[in-house]
C-alpha positions in Angstrom: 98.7 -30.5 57.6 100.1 -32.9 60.0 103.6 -32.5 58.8 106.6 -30.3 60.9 108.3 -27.4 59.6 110.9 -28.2 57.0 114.7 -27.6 58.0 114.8 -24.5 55.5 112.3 -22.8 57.5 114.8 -21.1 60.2 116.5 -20.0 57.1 113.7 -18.6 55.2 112.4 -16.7 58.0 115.3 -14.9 58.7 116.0 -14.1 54.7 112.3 -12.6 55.1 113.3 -10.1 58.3 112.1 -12.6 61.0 113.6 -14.6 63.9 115.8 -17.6 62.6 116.2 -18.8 66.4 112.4 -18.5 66.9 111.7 -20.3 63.9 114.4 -22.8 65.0 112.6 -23.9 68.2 109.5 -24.3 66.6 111.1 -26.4 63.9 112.6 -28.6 66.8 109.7 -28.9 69.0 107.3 -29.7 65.5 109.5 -32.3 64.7 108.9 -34.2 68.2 105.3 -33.7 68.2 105.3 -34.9 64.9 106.3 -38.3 65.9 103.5 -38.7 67.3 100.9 -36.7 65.8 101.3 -38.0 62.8 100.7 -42.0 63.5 97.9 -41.2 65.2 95.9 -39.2 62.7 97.8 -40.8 59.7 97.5 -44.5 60.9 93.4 -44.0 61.9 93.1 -42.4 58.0 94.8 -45.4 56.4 94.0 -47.9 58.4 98.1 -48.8 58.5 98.5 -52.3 60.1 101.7 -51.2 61.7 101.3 -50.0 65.4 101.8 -46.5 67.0 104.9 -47.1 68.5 106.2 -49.1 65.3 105.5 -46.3 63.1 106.5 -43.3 65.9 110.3 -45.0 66.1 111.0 -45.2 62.5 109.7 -40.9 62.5 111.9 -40.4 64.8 114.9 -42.1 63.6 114.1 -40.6 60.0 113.7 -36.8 61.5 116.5 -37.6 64.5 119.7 -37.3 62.5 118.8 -34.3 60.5 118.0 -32.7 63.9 120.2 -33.5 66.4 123.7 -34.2 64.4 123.4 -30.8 62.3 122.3 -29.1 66.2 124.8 -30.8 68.1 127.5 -29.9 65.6 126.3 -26.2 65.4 126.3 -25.7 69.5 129.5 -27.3 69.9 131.3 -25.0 67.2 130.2 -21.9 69.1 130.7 -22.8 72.2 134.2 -24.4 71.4 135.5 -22.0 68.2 133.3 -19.2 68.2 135.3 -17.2 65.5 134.8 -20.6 62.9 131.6 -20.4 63.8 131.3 -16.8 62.6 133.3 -17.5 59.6 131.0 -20.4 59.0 127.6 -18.1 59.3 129.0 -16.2 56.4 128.1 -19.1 53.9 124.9 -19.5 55.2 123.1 -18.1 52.0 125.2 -21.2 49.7 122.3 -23.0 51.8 119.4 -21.9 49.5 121.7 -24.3 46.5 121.2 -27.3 48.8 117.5 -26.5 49.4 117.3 -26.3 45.5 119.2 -29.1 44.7 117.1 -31.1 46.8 113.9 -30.2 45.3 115.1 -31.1 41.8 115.4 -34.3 43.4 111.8 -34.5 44.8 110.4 -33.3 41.7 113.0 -35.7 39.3 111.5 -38.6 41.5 107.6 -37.7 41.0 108.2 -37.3 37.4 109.8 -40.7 37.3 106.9 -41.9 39.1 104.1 -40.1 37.3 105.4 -41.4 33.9 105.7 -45.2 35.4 102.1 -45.4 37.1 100.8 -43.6 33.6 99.8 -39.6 33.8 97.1 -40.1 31.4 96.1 -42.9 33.6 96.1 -40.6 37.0 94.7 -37.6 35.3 91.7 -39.3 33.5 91.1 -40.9 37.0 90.8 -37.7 38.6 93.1 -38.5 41.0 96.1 -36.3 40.2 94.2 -33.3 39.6 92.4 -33.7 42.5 95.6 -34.2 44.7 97.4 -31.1 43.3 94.0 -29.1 43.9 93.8 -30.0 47.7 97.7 -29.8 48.1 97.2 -25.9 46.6 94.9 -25.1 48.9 95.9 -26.5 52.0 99.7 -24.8 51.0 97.8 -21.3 50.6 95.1 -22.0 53.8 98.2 -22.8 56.0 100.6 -20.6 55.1 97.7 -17.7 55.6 96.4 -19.0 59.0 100.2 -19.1 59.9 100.6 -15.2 58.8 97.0 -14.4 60.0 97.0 -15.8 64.0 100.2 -14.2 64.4 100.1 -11.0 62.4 100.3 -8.7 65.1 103.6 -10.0 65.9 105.5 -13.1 64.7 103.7 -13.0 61.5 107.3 -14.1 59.3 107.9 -17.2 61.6 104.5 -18.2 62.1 103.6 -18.3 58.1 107.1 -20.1 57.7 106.3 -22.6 60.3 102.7 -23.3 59.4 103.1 -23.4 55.7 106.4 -24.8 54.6 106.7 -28.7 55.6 108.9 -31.2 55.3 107.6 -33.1 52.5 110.0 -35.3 52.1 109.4 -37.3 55.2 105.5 -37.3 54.7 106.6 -38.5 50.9 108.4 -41.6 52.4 105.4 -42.2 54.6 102.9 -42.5 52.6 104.6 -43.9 50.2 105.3 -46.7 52.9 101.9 -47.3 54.4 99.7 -45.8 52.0 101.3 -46.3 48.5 102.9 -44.4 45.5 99.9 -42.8 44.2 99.1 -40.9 48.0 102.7 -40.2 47.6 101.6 -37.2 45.0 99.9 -34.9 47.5 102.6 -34.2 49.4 104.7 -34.2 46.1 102.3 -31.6 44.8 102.9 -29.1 47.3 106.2 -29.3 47.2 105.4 -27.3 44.0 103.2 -24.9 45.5 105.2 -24.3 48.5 108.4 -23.2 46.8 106.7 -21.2 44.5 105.2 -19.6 47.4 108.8 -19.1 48.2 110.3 -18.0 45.5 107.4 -15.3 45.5 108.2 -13.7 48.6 111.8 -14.4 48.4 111.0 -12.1 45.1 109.6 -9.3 47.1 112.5 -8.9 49.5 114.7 -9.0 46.7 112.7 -5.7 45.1 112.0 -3.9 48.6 116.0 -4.1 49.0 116.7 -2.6 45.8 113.6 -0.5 45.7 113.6 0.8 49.6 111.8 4.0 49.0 
């Protein structure tokens, strides 16, 4: 719950009909609180022996890259070469191979894990059942509050910025303060959360070619 919007979540709210530039800023400012936010809470729950400051810098010299290089790049190309940078918005929708390329790699890495730390192991335990439960419905609660608080009128952006995270960083956290076996929540809704987005991404596809 703690995590900020993933960096596909601009994109997939204007795929849907919303605002991309909306979605953009909330992305940006989400990250930063994030850095914060997320020691806090995190830390008091694991009882991490790392400090708040320790733990806030290596956030936000994980998220800072992805954030600023990709931005800086972006704003320089349109104010400098506008007409590359309209050529360049063309390919925008090769972006959705990158965002499933990178999932395979999540989900190839939790398998790995899975089969290493033994899934009969975690399953008889109770442990990975109950992790992909929670991570279900805290991907369907947020993803409706996000659609529900705003539904009268940034309903797209809000659902995209409440319900689809960045996993991956929360993945490398708690698999660095908290261990592998934590690591599967977040892992799990990865699932959940893109087939939450292939659904809708589904339904825009058969509004287009059924418009009537």
């Amino acid at each position: 719950a703690l995590c900020p919007p993933a960096n596909a979540a601009p994109a997939m709210a204007k795929m849907l009909g919303g605002s991309a530039s909306l979605a953009l800023k909330i992305f940006l400012s989400g990250n930063l609180i994030a850095c914060f936010s997320i020691p806090i809470v995190f830390g008091y729950l694991t009882g991490a022996d790392a400090s708040l400051s320790e733990i806030s810098m290596k956030i936000f010299n994980t998220i800072q890259p992805i954030i600023s290089i990709p931005l800086a790049f972006a704003l320089g190309l349109r104010a400098f070469y506008p007409e590359l940078a309209d050529r360049a918005a063309k390919f925008q929708k090769y972006t959705m191979f990158v965002w499933t390329f990178s999932v395979f790699v999540i989900l190839a890495k939790a398998s790995y894990d899975i089969r290493e730390m033994g899934f009969w192991d975690l399953w008889n335990s109770g442990k990975l059942p109950m992790m992909a439960g929670i991570s279900l419905l805290l991907c369907i609660l947020l993803y409706a509050l996000g659609w529900y608080v705003e539904r009268n009128r940034r309903p797209i952006e809000s659902a995209q910025s409440m319900g689809q995270k960045n996993t991956t960083l929360v993945i490398w956290i708690s698999t660095l303060y908290a261990g592998p076996v934590v690591a599967l929540a977040p892992t799990c809704y990865v699932v959940w959360q893109n087939l939450v987005l292939s659904y809708l991404s589904a339904r825009i596809k058969t509004k287009d070619s059924n418009p009537e």
